[in-house]
PDB file of C-alpha atoms in Angstrom:
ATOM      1  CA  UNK A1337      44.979  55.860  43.263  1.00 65.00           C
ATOM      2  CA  UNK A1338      42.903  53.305  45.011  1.00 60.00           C
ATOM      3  CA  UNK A1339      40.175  54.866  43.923  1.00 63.00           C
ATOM      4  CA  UNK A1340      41.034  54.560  40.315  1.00 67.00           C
ATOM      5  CA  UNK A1341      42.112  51.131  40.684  1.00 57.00           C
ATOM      6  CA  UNK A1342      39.051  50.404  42.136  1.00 62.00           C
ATOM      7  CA  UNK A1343      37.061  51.948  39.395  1.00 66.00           C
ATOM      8  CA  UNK A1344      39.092  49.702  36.557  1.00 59.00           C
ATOM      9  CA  UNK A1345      38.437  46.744  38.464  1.00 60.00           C
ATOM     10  CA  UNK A1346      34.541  47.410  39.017  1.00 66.00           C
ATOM     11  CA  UNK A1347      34.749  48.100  35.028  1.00 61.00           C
ATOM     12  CA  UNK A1348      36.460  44.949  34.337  1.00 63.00           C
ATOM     13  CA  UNK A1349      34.432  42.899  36.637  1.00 64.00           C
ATOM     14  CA  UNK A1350      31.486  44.644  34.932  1.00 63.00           C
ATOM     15  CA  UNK A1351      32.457  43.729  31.440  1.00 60.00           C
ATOM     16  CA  UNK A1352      33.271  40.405  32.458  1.00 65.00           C
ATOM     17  CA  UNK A1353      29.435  40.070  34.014  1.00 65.00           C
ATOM     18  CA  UNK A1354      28.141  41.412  30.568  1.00 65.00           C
ATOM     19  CA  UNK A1355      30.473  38.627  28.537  1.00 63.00           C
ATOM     20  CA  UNK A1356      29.334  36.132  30.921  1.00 68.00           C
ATOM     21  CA  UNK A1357      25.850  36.843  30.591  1.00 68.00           C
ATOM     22  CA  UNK A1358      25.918  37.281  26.708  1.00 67.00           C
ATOM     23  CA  UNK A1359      27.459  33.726  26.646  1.00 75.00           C
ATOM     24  CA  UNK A1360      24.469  32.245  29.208  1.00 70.00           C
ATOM     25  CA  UNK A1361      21.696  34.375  26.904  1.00 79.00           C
ATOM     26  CA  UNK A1362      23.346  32.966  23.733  1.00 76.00           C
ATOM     27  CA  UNK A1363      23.436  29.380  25.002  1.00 79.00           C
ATOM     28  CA  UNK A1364      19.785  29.788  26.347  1.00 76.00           C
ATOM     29  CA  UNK A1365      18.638  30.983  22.877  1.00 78.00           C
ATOM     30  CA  UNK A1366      20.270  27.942  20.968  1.00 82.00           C
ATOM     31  CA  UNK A1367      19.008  25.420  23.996  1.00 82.00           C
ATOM     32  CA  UNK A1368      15.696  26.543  23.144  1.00 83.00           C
ATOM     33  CA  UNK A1369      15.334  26.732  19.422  1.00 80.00           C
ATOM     34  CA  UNK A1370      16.727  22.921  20.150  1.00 85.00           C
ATOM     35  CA  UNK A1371      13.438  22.436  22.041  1.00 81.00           C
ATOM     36  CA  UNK A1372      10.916  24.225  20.044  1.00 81.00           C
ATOM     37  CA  UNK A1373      12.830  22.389  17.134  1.00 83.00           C
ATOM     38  CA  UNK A1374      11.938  18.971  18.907  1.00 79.00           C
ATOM     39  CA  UNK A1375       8.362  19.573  20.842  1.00 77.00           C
ATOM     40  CA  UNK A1376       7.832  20.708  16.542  1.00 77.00           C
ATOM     41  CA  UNK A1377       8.673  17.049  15.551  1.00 77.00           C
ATOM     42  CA  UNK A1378       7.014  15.433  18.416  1.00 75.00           C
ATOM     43  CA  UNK A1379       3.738  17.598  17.585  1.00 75.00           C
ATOM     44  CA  UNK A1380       4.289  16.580  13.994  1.00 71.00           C
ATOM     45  CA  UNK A1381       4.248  12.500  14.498  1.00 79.00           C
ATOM     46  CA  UNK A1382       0.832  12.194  14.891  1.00 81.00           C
ATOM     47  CA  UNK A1383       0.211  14.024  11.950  1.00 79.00           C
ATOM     48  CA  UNK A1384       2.463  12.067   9.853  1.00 81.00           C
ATOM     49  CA  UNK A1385       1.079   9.051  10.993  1.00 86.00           C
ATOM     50  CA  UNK A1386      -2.595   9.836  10.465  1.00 87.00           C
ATOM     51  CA  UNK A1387      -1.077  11.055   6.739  1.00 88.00           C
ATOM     52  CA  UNK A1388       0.330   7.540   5.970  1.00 89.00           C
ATOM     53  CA  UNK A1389      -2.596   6.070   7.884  1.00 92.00           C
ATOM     54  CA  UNK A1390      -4.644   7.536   5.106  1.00 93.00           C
ATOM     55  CA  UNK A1391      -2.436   6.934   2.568  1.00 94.00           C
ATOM     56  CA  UNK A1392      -2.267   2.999   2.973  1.00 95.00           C
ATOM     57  CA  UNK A1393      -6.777   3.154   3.511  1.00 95.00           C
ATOM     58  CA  UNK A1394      -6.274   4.775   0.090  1.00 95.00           C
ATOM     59  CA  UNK A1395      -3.940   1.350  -1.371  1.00 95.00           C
ATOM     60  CA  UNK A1396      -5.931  -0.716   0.646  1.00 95.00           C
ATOM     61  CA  UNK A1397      -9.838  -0.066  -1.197  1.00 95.00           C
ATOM     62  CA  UNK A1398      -7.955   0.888  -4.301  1.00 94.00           C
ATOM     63  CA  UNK A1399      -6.787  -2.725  -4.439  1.00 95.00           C
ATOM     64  CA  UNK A1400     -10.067  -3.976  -3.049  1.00 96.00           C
ATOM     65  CA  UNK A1401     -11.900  -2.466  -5.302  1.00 96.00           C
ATOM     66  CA  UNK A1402      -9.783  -4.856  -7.895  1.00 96.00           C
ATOM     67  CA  UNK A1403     -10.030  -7.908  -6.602  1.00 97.00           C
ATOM     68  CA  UNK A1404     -13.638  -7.443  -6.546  1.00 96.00           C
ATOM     69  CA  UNK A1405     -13.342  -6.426 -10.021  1.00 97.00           C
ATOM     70  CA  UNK A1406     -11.306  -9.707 -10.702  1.00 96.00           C
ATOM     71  CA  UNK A1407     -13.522 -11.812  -9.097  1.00 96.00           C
ATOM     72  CA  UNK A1408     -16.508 -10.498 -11.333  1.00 96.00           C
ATOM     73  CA  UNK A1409     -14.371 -11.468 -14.043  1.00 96.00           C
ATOM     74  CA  UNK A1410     -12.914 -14.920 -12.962  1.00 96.00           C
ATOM     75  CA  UNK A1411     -16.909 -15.791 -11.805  1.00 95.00           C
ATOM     76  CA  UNK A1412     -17.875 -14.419 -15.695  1.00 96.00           C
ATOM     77  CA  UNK A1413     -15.523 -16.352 -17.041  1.00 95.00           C
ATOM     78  CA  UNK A1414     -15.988 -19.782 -15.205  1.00 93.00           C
ATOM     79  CA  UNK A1415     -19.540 -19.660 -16.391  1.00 94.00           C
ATOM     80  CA  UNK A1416     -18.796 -18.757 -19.655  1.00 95.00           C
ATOM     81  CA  UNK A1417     -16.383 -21.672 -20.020  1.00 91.00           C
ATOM     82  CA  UNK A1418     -19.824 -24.067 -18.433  1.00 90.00           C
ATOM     83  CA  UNK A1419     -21.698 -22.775 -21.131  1.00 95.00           C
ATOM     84  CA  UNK A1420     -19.706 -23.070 -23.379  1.00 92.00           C
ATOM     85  CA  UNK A1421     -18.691 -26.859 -22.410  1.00 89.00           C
ATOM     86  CA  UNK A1422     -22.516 -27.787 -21.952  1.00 92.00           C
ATOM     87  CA  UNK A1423     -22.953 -26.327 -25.539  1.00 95.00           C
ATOM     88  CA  UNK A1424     -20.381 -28.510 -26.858  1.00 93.00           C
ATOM     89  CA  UNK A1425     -21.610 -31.349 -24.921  1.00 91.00           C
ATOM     90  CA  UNK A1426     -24.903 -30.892 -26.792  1.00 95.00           C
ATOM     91  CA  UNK A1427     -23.090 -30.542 -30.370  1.00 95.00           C
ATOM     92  CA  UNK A1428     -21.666 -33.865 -29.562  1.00 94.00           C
ATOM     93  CA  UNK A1429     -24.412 -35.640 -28.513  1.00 95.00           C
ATOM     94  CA  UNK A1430     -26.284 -34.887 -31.591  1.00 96.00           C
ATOM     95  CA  UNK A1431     -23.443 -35.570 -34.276  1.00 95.00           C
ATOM     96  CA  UNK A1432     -23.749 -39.515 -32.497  1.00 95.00           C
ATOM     97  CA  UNK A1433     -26.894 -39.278 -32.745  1.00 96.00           C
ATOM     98  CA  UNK A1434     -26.883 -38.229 -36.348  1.00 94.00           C
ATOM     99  CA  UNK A1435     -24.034 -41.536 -36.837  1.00 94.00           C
ATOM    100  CA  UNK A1436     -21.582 -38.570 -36.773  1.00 94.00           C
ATOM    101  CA  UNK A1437     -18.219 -39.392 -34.426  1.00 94.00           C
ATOM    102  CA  UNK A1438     -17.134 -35.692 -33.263  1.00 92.00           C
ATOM    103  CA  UNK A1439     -13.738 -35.129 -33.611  1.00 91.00           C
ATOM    104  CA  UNK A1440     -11.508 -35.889 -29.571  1.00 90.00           C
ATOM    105  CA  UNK A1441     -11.132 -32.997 -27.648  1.00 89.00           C
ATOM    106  CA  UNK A1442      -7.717 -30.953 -27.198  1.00 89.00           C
ATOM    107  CA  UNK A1443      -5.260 -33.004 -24.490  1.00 91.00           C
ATOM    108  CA  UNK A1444      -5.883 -30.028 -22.350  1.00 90.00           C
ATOM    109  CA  UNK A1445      -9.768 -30.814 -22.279  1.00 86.00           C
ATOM    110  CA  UNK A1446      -9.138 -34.402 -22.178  1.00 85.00           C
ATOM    111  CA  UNK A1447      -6.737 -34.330 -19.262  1.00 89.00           C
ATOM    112  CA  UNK A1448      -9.184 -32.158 -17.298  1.00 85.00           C
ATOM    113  CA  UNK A1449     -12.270 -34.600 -17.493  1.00 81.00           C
ATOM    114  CA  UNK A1450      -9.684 -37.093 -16.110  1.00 85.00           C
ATOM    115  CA  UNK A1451      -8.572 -34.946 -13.138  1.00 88.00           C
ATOM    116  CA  UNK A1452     -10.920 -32.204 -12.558  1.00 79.00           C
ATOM    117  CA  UNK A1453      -7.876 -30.184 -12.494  1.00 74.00           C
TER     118      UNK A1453
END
């Protein structure tokens, strides 16, 4: 009898070695999918920053490359309006000098040969 009480303890001690272990394997298994899961996202950072790194060079000459294009055209236009002004200038000069008065300029003209502004 000792025997077979012996022999159902040694099975249930048995079993209970197995459950144990099955509940340490399946607790190892999730503890490292949790690390592989991180180490992944902590090997991914660089990437992602080099990605937005790139992405914001990208914005940066894009919008470079307009102000230059807006300075071409502010520069065009300033000289544009000179020419214009030293053409007018001209007109004028000879109307007076033809006993012609030339009609006075807009207010916005007139206000900035007053101010420079």
């Amino acid at each position: 009898m000792a025997a077979i009480v012996g022999s159902v303890l040694g099975a249930v001690a048995l079993l209970g070695a197995g459950l144990f272990a099955a509940r340490a394997t399946k607790t190892a298994a999730r503890m490292t999918a949790e690390a592989q899961r991180a180490a992944a996202e902590a090997a991914a950072e660089p990437a992602q920053r080099q990605a937005d790194l790139a992405a914001f060079k990208e914005i940066r000459t894009g919008l470079e490359r307009r102000i230059e294009q807006q300075d071409r055209r502010f520069d065009s236009l300033t000289s544009l309006v000179r020419a214009f002004s030293w053409y007018v200038s001209e007109l004028c000069s000879q109307m007076r000098s033809n006993g012609i008065e030339p009609p006075a300029p807009p207010a916005r003209v007139d206000e900035y040969n007053r101010t420079g502004v």
